[in-house]
CSV table of C-alpha atoms in Angstrom, one decimal:
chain,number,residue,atom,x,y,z
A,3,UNK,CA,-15.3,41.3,-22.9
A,4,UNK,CA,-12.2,39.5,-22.5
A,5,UNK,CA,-11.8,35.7,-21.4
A,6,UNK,CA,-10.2,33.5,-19.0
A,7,UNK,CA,-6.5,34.5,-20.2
A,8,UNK,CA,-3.5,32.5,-18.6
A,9,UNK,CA,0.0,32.8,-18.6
A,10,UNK,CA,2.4,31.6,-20.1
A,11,UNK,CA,1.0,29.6,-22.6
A,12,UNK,CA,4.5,27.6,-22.5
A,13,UNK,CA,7.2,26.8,-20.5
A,14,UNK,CA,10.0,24.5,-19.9
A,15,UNK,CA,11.5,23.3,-16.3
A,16,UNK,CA,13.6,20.6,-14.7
A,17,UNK,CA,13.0,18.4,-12.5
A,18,UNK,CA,13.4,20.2,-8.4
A,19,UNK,CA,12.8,23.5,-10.1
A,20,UNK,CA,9.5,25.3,-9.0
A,21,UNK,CA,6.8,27.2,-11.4
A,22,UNK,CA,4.2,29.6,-11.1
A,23,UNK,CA,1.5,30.1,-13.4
A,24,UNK,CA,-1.6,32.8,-13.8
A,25,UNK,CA,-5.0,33.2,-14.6
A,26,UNK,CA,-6.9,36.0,-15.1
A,27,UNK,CA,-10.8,35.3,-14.7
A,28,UNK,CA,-13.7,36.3,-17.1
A,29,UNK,CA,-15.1,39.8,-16.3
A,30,UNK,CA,-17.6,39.2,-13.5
A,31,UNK,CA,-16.4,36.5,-12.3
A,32,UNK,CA,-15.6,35.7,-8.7
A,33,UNK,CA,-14.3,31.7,-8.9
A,34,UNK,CA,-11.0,30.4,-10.4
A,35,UNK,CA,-10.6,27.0,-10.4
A,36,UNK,CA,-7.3,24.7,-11.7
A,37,UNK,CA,-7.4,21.4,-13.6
A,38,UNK,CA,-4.2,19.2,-14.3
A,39,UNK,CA,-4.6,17.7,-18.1
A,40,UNK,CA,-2.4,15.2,-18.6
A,41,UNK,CA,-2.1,13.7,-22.3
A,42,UNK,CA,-4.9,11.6,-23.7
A,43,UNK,CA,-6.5,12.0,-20.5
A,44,UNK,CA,-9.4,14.5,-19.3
A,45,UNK,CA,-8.5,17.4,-16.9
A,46,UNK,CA,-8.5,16.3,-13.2
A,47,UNK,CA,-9.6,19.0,-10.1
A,48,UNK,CA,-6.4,20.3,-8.5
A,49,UNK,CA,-8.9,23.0,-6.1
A,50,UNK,CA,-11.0,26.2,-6.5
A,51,UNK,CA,-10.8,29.6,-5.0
A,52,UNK,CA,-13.0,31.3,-3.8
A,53,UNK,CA,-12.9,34.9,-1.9
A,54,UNK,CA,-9.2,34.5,-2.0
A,55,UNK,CA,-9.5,31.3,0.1
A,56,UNK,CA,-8.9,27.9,-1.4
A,57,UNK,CA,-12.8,26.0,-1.1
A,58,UNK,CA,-11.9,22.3,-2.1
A,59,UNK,CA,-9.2,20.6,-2.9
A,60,UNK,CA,-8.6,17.6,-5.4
A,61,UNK,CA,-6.5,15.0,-4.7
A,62,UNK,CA,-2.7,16.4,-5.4
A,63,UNK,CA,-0.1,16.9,-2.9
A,64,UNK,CA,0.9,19.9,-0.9
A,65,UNK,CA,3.3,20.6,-3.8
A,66,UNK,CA,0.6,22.1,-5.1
A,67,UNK,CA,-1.0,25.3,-4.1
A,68,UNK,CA,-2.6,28.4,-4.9
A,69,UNK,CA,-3.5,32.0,-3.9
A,70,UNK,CA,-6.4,34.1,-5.4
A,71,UNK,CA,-5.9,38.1,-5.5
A,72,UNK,CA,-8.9,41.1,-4.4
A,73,UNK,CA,-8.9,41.3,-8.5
A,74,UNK,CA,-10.0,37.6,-9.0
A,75,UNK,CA,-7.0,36.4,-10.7
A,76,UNK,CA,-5.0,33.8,-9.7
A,77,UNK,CA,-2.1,31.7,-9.3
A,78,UNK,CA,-1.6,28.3,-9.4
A,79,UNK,CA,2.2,27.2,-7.8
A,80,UNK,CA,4.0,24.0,-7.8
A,81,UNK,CA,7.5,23.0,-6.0
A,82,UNK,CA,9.8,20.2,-6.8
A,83,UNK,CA,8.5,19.9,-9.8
A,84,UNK,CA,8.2,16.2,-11.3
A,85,UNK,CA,8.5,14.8,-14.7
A,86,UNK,CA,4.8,13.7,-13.9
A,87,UNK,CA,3.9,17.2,-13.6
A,88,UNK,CA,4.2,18.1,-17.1
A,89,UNK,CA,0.7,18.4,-18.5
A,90,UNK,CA,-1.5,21.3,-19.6
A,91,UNK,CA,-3.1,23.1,-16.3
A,92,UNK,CA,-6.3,24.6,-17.2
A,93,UNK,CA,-8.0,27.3,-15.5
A,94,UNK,CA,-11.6,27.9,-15.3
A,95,UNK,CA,-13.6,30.7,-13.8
A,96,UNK,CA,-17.1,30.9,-12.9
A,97,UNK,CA,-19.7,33.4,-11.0
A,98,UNK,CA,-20.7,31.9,-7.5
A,99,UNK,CA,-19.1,29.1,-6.7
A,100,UNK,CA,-22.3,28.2,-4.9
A,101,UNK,CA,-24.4,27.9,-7.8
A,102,UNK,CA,-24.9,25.8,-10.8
A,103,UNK,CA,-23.1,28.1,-13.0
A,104,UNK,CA,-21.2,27.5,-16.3
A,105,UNK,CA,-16.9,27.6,-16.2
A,106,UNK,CA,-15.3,29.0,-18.8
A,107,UNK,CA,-11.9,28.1,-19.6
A,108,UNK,CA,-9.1,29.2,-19.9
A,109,UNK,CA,-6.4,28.3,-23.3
A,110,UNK,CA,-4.4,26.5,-20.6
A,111,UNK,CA,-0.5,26.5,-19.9
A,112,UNK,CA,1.2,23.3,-21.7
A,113,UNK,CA,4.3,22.7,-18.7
A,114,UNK,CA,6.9,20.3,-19.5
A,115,UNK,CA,9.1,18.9,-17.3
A,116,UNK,CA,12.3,17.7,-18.3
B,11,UNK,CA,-15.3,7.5,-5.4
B,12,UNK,CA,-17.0,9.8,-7.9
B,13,UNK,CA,-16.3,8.8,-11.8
B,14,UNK,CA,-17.6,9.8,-15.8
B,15,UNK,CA,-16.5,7.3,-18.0
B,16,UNK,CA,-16.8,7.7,-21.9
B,17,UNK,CA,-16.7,5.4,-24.5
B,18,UNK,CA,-15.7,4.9,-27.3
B,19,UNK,CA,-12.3,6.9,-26.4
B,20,UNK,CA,-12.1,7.0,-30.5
B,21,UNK,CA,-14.0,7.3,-33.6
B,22,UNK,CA,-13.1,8.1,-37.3
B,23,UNK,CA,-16.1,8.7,-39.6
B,24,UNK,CA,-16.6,10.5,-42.5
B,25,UNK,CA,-18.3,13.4,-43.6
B,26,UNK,CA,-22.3,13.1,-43.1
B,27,UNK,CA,-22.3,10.4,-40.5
B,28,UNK,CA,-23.9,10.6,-37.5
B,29,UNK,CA,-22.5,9.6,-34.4
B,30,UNK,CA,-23.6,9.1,-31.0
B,31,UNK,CA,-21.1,9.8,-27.8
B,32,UNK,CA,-21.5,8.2,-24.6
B,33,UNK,CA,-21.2,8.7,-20.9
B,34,UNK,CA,-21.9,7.1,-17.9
B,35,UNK,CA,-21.4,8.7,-14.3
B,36,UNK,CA,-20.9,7.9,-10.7
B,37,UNK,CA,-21.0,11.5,-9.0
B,38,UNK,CA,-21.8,12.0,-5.7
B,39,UNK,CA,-25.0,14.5,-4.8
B,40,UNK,CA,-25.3,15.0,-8.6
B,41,UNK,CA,-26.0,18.4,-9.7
B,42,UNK,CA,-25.7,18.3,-14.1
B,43,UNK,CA,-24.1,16.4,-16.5
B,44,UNK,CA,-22.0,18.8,-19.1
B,45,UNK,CA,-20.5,18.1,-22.2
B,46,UNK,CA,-17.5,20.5,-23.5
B,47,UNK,CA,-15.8,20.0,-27.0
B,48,UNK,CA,-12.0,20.4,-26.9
B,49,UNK,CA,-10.4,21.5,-30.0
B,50,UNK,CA,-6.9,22.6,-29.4
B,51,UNK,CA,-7.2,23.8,-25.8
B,52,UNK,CA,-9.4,25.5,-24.0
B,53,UNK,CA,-12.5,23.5,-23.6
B,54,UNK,CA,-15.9,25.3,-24.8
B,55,UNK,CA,-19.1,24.8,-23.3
B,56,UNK,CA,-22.0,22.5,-25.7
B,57,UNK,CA,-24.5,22.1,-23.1
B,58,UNK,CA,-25.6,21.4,-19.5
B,59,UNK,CA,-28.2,19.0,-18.3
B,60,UNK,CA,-30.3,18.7,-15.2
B,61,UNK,CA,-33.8,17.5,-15.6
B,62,UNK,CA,-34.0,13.7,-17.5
B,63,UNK,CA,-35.3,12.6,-20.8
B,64,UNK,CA,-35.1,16.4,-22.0
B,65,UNK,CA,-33.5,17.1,-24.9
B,66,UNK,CA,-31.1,20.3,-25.3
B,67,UNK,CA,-29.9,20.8,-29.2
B,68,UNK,CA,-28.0,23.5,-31.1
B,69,UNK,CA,-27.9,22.7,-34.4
B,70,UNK,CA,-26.0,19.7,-35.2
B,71,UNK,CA,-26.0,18.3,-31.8
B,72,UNK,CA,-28.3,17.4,-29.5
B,73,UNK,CA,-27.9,15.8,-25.8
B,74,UNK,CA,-29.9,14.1,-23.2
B,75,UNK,CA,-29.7,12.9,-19.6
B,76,UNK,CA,-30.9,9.4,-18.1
B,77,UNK,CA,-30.6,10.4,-14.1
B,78,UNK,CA,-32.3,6.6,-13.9
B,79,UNK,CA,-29.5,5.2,-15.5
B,80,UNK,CA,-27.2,7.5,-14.9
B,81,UNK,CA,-26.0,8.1,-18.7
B,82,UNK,CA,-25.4,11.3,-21.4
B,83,UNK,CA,-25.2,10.6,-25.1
B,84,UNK,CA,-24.3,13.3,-27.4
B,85,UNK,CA,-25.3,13.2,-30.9
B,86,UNK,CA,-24.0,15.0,-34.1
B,87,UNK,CA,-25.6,14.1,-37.4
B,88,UNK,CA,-24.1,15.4,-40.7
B,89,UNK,CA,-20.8,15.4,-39.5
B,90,UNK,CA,-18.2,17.9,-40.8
B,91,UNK,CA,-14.4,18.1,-40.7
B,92,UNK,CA,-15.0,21.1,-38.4
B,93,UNK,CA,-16.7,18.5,-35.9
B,94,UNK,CA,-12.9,16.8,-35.4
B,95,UNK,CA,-12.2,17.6,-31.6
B,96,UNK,CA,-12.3,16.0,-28.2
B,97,UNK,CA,-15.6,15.5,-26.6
B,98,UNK,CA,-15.4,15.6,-23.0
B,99,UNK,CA,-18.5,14.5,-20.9
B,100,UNK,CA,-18.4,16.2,-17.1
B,101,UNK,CA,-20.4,15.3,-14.0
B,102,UNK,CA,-20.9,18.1,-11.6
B,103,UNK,CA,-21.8,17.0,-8.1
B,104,UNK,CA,-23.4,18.9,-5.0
B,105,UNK,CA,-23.3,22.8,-4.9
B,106,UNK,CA,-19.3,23.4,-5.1
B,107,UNK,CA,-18.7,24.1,-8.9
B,108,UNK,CA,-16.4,20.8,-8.7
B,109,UNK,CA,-16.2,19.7,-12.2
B,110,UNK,CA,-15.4,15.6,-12.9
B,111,UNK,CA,-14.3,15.0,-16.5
B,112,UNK,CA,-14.3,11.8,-18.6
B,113,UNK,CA,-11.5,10.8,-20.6
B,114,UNK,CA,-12.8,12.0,-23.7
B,115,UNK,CA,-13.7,10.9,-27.0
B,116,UNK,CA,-11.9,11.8,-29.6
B,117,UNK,CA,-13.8,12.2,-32.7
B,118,UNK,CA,-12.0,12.6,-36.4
B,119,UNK,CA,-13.9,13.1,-39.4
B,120,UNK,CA,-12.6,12.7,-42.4
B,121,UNK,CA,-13.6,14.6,-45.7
């Protein structure tokens, strides 16, 4: 039964450039969520997906947004990127976003901005 | 505005100590209070909490909630090297699945 996988597990931009990264859910689950961890500091909500529609919504600009596919999986995408950007973005998936269910996560992507 | 707050943000022990993690939250229409051990990435799930004053353990570590007080310790005893990771403490408010994490403790124990 295979984890949350993500890709890629690096990568590299410059500042204006834009990024895309995945996440593919644990079997069964129906709810991706995305977390921004910046160093020495604990992941922070960017928002959570739901029946391919975005549910809630941390507080990160527009730069920042999403899409979740029929298969679960989904993408997390970011324009103009920032040198505060560079972080490691978790993703976590879950079954029922309406219930007190456990997230796994994902290994994370490590993004750095240059 | 909802907030976990975990202190100490770092310990160093040795081998066979115990320590004791804590965590205090603010989180609006609380739900559980989870604690997830970070290692090199991923976090991994230790245990979630929803009722007070019960303890949850698995093995080494062992947990409890004051919803009074709004505070989570975590306790390890006979620490090993293998214990060296970051602790996060997590607040999980109303029915959404929206996680607030601490800062973390990071624990190192030495041999």
């Amino acid at each position: 039964d295979a984890g949350v996988t993500q890709s890629p597990t690096h990568l590299i931009k410059t500042r204006g450039q834009q990024v895309t990264l995945r996440c593919s859910p644990k079997s069964g689950h129906d709810t991706v969520s995305w977390y921004q961890q910046a160093l020495g500091q604990g992941p922070q909500f960017i928002f959570q997906y739901y029946e391919e529609e975005e549910r809630q919504r941390g507080n990160f600009p527009d730069r920042f947004s999403g899409h979740q596919f029929p298969n679960y999986s989904s993408e997390l995408n970011v324009n103009a990127l920032l040198l505060g950007d560079s972080a490691l973005y978790l993703c976590a998936s879950s079954l029922e976003w309406t219930n007190n269910n456990e997230q796994f996560f994902g290994p994370g992507t490590r993004l750095t901005v240059l | 505005e909802d907030k976990v707050v975990q202190s100490p943000l770092s310990l160093v022990v040795h081998e066979g100590d115990t320590v004791t993690l804590n965590c205090s939250y603010e989180v609006t229409n609380f739900r559980s209070l989870l604690w997830y051990k970070q290692e090199k990435k991923a976090p991994t799930f230790l245990f979630m909490l929803t009722s007070s004053g019960i303890e949850k353990k698995s093995g080494r570590l062992s947990s409890i909630l004051d919803k009074k007080e709004l505070f989570s310790i975590l306790n390890i005893t006979a620490t090993q090297t293998g214990d060296s990771a970051v602790y996060l403490c997590v607040g999980r408010g109303s029915t959404l699945g929206r996680l607030y994490f601490g800062r973390g403790t990071q624990l190192t124990v030495w041999p």
